[in-house]
Amino acid sequence: MNRRFVLAALPLASLLVAAAPKKRAPAVRATPTLPPPPPPLAAVERVLLTTELGTIELALDGAHAPISTANFLHYVDTKRFDGISFYRAMHLAWGDQPNGLLQGGLRDPRRLFPPIAHEPTSQTGLSHVAGAISMARNAPGTATADFSIMLSDLTSLDANPASADPDGQAGYAVFGKVAAGMDVVRKIWEAPISQTLGEGSMRGQMLEAPVKILTARRLPPLSPA
């Protein structure tokens, strides 16, 4: 009798096993693929700007101004500088000529990367001498994509920690210089100026016809001597 009970119970046990919920294997989550980290900055990073009026070669100072240099290269590498323009030429009537600066950049806020930290010249040891390239900004820490090239020594734009003006204390951030093509810079700077374009202090400093930067590309770093 016991034997019959056991035998009768076997089909029921099989049904219970079959009806039991199957355990699912834990889901394997795919590891997200992260973009490769940017390559370390060279002491001097070279960029070639091809404009409608000729080429300008920039030597960016990755050793002393790494934040501004990396930011500029970010725009270059993503080709966000292709098609932008030099749009402002500030002419100063005093001093030896040419005296002033040329400004260009990305004037579409939808294509801007976040602002970068300010690198004062009192920290970097750089200066607004002729040929220097400097970040344009409003308040310190608001610089994004606009930049200026000095046509003359404008060291009043350097950081002055002794100034009573907080803006003067910060100054502007130099991060490189023109290595070749200052003749092209001057040609653009000498283009006709509009008497009506621009607002506030920039009125009378805007180019009548902005000069387009067709492409901006990295050049291979120079081999050490």
mmCIF file of N, CA, C and O in Angstrom, residues 27-83:
data_model
loop_
_atom_site.group_PDB
_atom_site.id
_atom_site.type_symbol
_atom_site.label_atom_id
_atom_site.label_comp_id
_atom_site.label_asym_id
_atom_site.label_seq_id
_atom_site.Cartn_x
_atom_site.Cartn_y
_atom_site.Cartn_z
ATOM 1 N N ALA A 27 19.896 39.595 -15.683
ATOM 2 C CA ALA A 27 20.176 40.291 -16.941
ATOM 3 C C ALA A 27 21.601 40.845 -16.916
ATOM 4 O O ALA A 27 22.059 41.368 -15.903
ATOM 5 N N VAL A 28 22.261 40.694 -18.019
ATOM 6 C CA VAL A 28 23.614 41.215 -18.145
ATOM 7 C C VAL A 28 23.534 42.601 -18.769
ATOM 8 O O VAL A 28 23.061 42.753 -19.902
ATOM 9 N N ARG A 29 23.913 43.583 -18.007
ATOM 10 C CA ARG A 29 23.862 44.950 -18.510
ATOM 11 C C ARG A 29 25.121 45.274 -19.306
ATOM 12 O O ARG A 29 26.230 45.004 -18.846
ATOM 13 N N ALA A 30 24.887 45.845 -20.461
ATOM 14 C CA ALA A 30 26.028 46.213 -21.301
ATOM 15 C C ALA A 30 26.758 47.400 -20.674
ATOM 16 O O ALA A 30 26.133 48.359 -20.214
ATOM 17 N N THR A 31 28.044 47.284 -20.610
ATOM 18 C CA THR A 31 28.844 48.393 -20.085
ATOM 19 C C THR A 31 28.888 49.522 -21.111
ATOM 20 O O THR A 31 29.226 49.285 -22.281
ATOM 21 N N PRO A 32 28.466 50.732 -20.732
ATOM 22 C CA PRO A 32 28.467 51.818 -21.716
ATOM 23 C C PRO A 32 29.876 52.102 -22.230
ATOM 24 O O PRO A 32 30.852 52.046 -21.478
ATOM 25 N N THR A 33 29.940 52.371 -23.510
ATOM 26 C CA THR A 33 31.223 52.677 -24.124
ATOM 27 C C THR A 33 31.525 54.152 -23.942
ATOM 28 O O THR A 33 30.775 55.002 -24.420
ATOM 29 N N LEU A 34 32.561 54.456 -23.220
ATOM 30 C CA LEU A 34 32.919 55.844 -22.965
ATOM 31 C C LEU A 34 33.858 56.332 -24.058
ATOM 32 O O LEU A 34 34.672 55.565 -24.584
ATOM 33 N N PRO A 35 33.709 57.616 -24.420
ATOM 34 C CA PRO A 35 34.640 58.137 -25.425
ATOM 35 C C PRO A 35 36.061 58.137 -24.880
ATOM 36 O O PRO A 35 36.269 58.273 -23.668
ATOM 37 N N PRO A 36 37.037 57.973 -25.731
ATOM 38 C CA PRO A 36 38.422 57.973 -25.244
ATOM 39 C C PRO A 36 38.781 59.338 -24.669
ATOM 40 O O PRO A 36 38.279 60.368 -25.134
ATOM 41 N N PRO A 37 39.608 59.373 -23.646
ATOM 42 C CA PRO A 37 39.986 60.666 -23.073
ATOM 43 C C PRO A 37 40.776 61.469 -24.098
ATOM 44 O O PRO A 37 41.440 60.900 -24.970
ATOM 45 N N PRO A 38 40.674 62.807 -24.035
ATOM 46 C CA PRO A 38 41.433 63.612 -24.991
ATOM 47 C C PRO A 38 42.926 63.414 -24.786
ATOM 48 O O PRO A 38 43.381 63.147 -23.663
ATOM 49 N N PRO A 39 43.690 63.495 -25.863
ATOM 50 C CA PRO A 39 45.138 63.315 -25.711
ATOM 51 C C PRO A 39 45.724 64.434 -24.873
ATOM 52 O O PRO A 39 45.185 65.552 -24.834
ATOM 53 N N PRO A 40 46.798 64.161 -24.150
ATOM 54 C CA PRO A 40 47.406 65.222 -23.344
ATOM 55 C C PRO A 40 47.887 66.358 -24.237
ATOM 56 O O PRO A 40 48.276 66.148 -25.392
ATOM 57 N N LEU A 41 47.826 67.563 -23.703
ATOM 58 C CA LEU A 41 48.242 68.726 -24.475
ATOM 59 C C LEU A 41 49.750 68.737 -24.665
ATOM 60 O O LEU A 41 50.506 68.430 -23.749
ATOM 61 N N ALA A 42 50.159 69.114 -25.846
ATOM 62 C CA ALA A 42 51.575 69.389 -26.076
ATOM 63 C C ALA A 42 51.884 70.766 -25.502
ATOM 64 O O ALA A 42 50.986 71.577 -25.260
ATOM 65 N N ALA A 43 53.153 71.029 -25.269
ATOM 66 C CA ALA A 43 53.541 72.347 -24.755
ATOM 67 C C ALA A 43 53.101 73.442 -25.718
ATOM 68 O O ALA A 43 52.675 74.524 -25.298
ATOM 69 N N VAL A 44 53.186 73.158 -27.023
ATOM 70 C CA VAL A 44 52.705 74.081 -28.051
ATOM 71 C C VAL A 44 51.801 73.293 -28.997
ATOM 72 O O VAL A 44 52.222 72.306 -29.585
ATOM 73 N N GLU A 45 50.546 73.726 -29.087
ATOM 74 C CA GLU A 45 49.588 73.111 -30.008
ATOM 75 C C GLU A 45 49.385 74.067 -31.186
ATOM 76 O O GLU A 45 49.118 75.246 -30.993
ATOM 77 N N ARG A 46 49.498 73.542 -32.400
ATOM 78 C CA ARG A 46 49.401 74.395 -33.585
ATOM 79 C C ARG A 46 48.048 74.207 -34.278
ATOM 80 O O ARG A 46 47.552 73.092 -34.398
ATOM 81 N N VAL A 47 47.475 75.326 -34.704
ATOM 82 C CA VAL A 47 46.196 75.317 -35.410
ATOM 83 C C VAL A 47 46.320 76.207 -36.637
ATOM 84 O O VAL A 47 46.886 77.307 -36.558
ATOM 85 N N LEU A 48 45.783 75.743 -37.757
ATOM 86 C CA LEU A 48 45.788 76.532 -38.984
ATOM 87 C C LEU A 48 44.372 77.020 -39.270
ATOM 88 O O LEU A 48 43.451 76.215 -39.424
ATOM 89 N N LEU A 49 44.208 78.341 -39.323
ATOM 90 C CA LEU A 49 42.945 78.954 -39.717
ATOM 91 C C LEU A 49 43.050 79.324 -41.192
ATOM 92 O O LEU A 49 43.914 80.121 -41.582
ATOM 93 N N THR A 50 42.184 78.761 -41.995
ATOM 94 C CA THR A 50 42.131 79.114 -43.410
ATOM 95 C C THR A 50 40.978 80.083 -43.611
ATOM 96 O O THR A 50 39.807 79.706 -43.454
ATOM 97 N N THR A 51 41.303 81.340 -43.908
ATOM 98 C CA THR A 51 40.279 82.371 -44.048
ATOM 99 C C THR A 51 40.092 82.736 -45.515
ATOM 100 O O THR A 51 40.833 82.299 -46.385
ATOM 101 N N GLU A 52 39.099 83.566 -45.757
ATOM 102 C CA GLU A 52 38.845 84.029 -47.128
ATOM 103 C C GLU A 52 39.990 84.880 -47.662
ATOM 104 O O GLU A 52 40.134 85.032 -48.873
ATOM 105 N N LEU A 53 40.823 85.422 -46.765
ATOM 106 C CA LEU A 53 41.905 86.301 -47.195
ATOM 107 C C LEU A 53 43.286 85.678 -47.010
ATOM 108 O O LEU A 53 44.294 86.355 -47.214
ATOM 109 N N GLY A 54 43.358 84.417 -46.628
ATOM 110 C CA GLY A 54 44.646 83.765 -46.441
ATOM 111 C C GLY A 54 44.656 82.919 -45.185
ATOM 112 O O GLY A 54 43.642 82.772 -44.490
ATOM 113 N N THR A 55 45.814 82.352 -44.864
ATOM 114 C CA THR A 55 45.936 81.441 -43.725
ATOM 115 C C THR A 55 46.664 82.103 -42.560
ATOM 116 O O THR A 55 47.550 82.948 -42.753
ATOM 117 N N ILE A 56 46.260 81.700 -41.360
ATOM 118 C CA ILE A 56 46.865 82.182 -40.120
ATOM 119 C C ILE A 56 47.218 80.960 -39.285
ATOM 120 O O ILE A 56 46.344 80.126 -38.995
ATOM 121 N N GLU A 57 48.473 80.836 -38.912
ATOM 122 C CA GLU A 57 48.900 79.720 -38.069
ATOM 123 C C GLU A 57 49.023 80.204 -36.624
ATOM 124 O O GLU A 57 49.698 81.195 -36.342
ATOM 125 N N LEU A 58 48.362 79.486 -35.721
ATOM 126 C CA LEU A 58 48.383 79.822 -34.302
ATOM 127 C C LEU A 58 49.247 78.820 -33.540
ATOM 128 O O LEU A 58 49.230 77.622 -33.839
ATOM 129 N N ALA A 59 49.983 79.315 -32.564
ATOM 130 C CA ALA A 59 50.735 78.462 -31.637
ATOM 131 C C ALA A 59 50.101 78.655 -30.264
ATOM 132 O O ALA A 59 50.255 79.717 -29.644
ATOM 133 N N LEU A 60 49.362 77.653 -29.801
ATOM 134 C CA LEU A 60 48.655 77.738 -28.526
ATOM 135 C C LEU A 60 49.540 77.209 -27.408
ATOM 136 O O LEU A 60 50.207 76.189 -27.562
ATOM 137 N N ASP A 61 49.515 77.898 -26.275
ATOM 138 C CA ASP A 61 50.418 77.584 -25.170
ATOM 139 C C ASP A 61 49.762 76.604 -24.202
ATOM 140 O O ASP A 61 49.161 76.990 -23.192
ATOM 141 N N GLY A 62 49.880 75.308 -24.529
ATOM 142 C CA GLY A 62 49.301 74.282 -23.670
ATOM 143 C C GLY A 62 50.017 74.134 -22.348
ATOM 144 O O GLY A 62 49.446 73.628 -21.385
ATOM 145 N N ALA A 63 51.271 74.595 -22.281
ATOM 146 C CA ALA A 63 52.038 74.460 -21.045
ATOM 147 C C ALA A 63 51.587 75.465 -19.994
ATOM 148 O O ALA A 63 51.493 75.135 -18.809
ATOM 149 N N HIS A 64 51.298 76.708 -20.400
ATOM 150 C CA HIS A 64 51.001 77.764 -19.435
ATOM 151 C C HIS A 64 49.513 78.114 -19.357
ATOM 152 O O HIS A 64 49.065 78.660 -18.346
ATOM 153 N N ALA A 65 48.762 77.835 -20.416
ATOM 154 C CA ALA A 65 47.319 78.147 -20.424
ATOM 155 C C ALA A 65 46.545 76.919 -20.903
ATOM 156 O O ALA A 65 45.901 76.934 -21.954
ATOM 157 N N PRO A 66 46.595 75.825 -20.137
ATOM 158 C CA PRO A 66 45.993 74.565 -20.612
ATOM 159 C C PRO A 66 44.474 74.608 -20.734
ATOM 160 O O PRO A 66 43.911 73.960 -21.613
ATOM 161 N N ILE A 67 43.788 75.353 -19.870
ATOM 162 C CA ILE A 67 42.322 75.382 -19.919
ATOM 163 C C ILE A 67 41.846 76.068 -21.193
ATOM 164 O O ILE A 67 40.997 75.551 -21.930
ATOM 165 N N SER A 68 42.391 77.248 -21.484
ATOM 166 C CA SER A 68 41.987 77.990 -22.678
ATOM 167 C C SER A 68 42.408 77.255 -23.944
ATOM 168 O O SER A 68 41.664 77.227 -24.930
ATOM 169 N N THR A 69 43.594 76.654 -23.922
ATOM 170 C CA THR A 69 44.078 75.914 -25.085
ATOM 171 C C THR A 69 43.191 74.704 -25.375
ATOM 172 O O THR A 69 42.784 74.478 -26.522
ATOM 173 N N ALA A 70 42.876 73.919 -24.348
ATOM 174 C CA ALA A 70 42.025 72.740 -24.540
ATOM 175 C C ALA A 70 40.635 73.147 -25.029
ATOM 176 O O ALA A 70 40.037 72.460 -25.875
ATOM 177 N N ASN A 71 40.120 74.247 -24.528
ATOM 178 C CA ASN A 71 38.813 74.735 -24.958
ATOM 179 C C ASN A 71 38.834 75.098 -26.442
ATOM 180 O O ASN A 71 37.946 74.719 -27.210
ATOM 181 N N PHE A 72 39.861 75.821 -26.869
ATOM 182 C CA PHE A 72 39.977 76.213 -28.277
ATOM 183 C C PHE A 72 40.067 74.975 -29.165
ATOM 184 O O PHE A 72 39.399 74.881 -30.204
ATOM 185 N N LEU A 73 40.867 74.002 -28.749
ATOM 186 C CA LEU A 73 41.012 72.772 -29.529
ATOM 187 C C LEU A 73 39.714 71.973 -29.587
ATOM 188 O O LEU A 73 39.453 71.282 -30.578
ATOM 189 N N HIS A 74 38.905 72.066 -28.541
ATOM 190 C CA HIS A 74 37.610 71.380 -28.536
ATOM 191 C C HIS A 74 36.748 71.903 -29.678
ATOM 192 O O HIS A 74 36.099 71.123 -30.405
ATOM 193 N N TYR A 75 36.728 73.220 -29.854
ATOM 194 C CA TYR A 75 35.958 73.796 -30.958
ATOM 195 C C TYR A 75 36.572 73.423 -32.302
ATOM 196 O O TYR A 75 35.846 73.161 -33.273
ATOM 197 N N VAL A 76 37.897 73.396 -32.370
ATOM 198 C CA VAL A 76 38.572 73.020 -33.619
ATOM 199 C C VAL A 76 38.256 71.568 -33.973
ATOM 200 O O VAL A 76 37.860 71.257 -35.111
ATOM 201 N N ASP A 77 38.426 70.662 -33.013
ATOM 202 C CA ASP A 77 38.275 69.229 -33.280
ATOM 203 C C ASP A 77 36.836 68.849 -33.635
ATOM 204 O O ASP A 77 36.604 67.870 -34.356
ATOM 205 N N THR A 78 35.876 69.588 -33.114
ATOM 206 C CA THR A 78 34.464 69.314 -33.440
ATOM 207 C C THR A 78 34.000 70.113 -34.650
ATOM 208 O O THR A 78 32.818 70.085 -35.001
ATOM 209 N N LYS A 79 34.933 70.838 -35.278
ATOM 210 C CA LYS A 79 34.679 71.627 -36.492
ATOM 211 C C LYS A 79 33.637 72.724 -36.283
ATOM 212 O O LYS A 79 32.991 73.177 -37.240
ATOM 213 N N ARG A 80 33.499 73.169 -35.042
ATOM 214 C CA ARG A 80 32.552 74.252 -34.782
ATOM 215 C C ARG A 80 33.113 75.622 -35.157
ATOM 216 O O ARG A 80 32.382 76.613 -35.151
ATOM 217 N N PHE A 81 34.405 75.664 -35.458
ATOM 218 C CA PHE A 81 34.987 76.909 -35.943
ATOM 219 C C PHE A 81 34.929 77.011 -37.464
ATOM 220 O O PHE A 81 35.263 78.055 -38.021
ATOM 221 N N ASP A 82 34.545 75.938 -38.151
ATOM 222 C CA ASP A 82 34.411 76.012 -39.603
ATOM 223 C C ASP A 82 33.226 76.918 -39.949
ATOM 224 O O ASP A 82 32.086 76.662 -39.542
ATOM 225 N N GLY A 83 33.492 77.978 -40.716
ATOM 226 C CA GLY A 83 32.419 78.872 -41.135
ATOM 227 C C GLY A 83 32.180 80.060 -40.229
ATOM 228 O O GLY A 83 31.323 80.896 -40.530
#
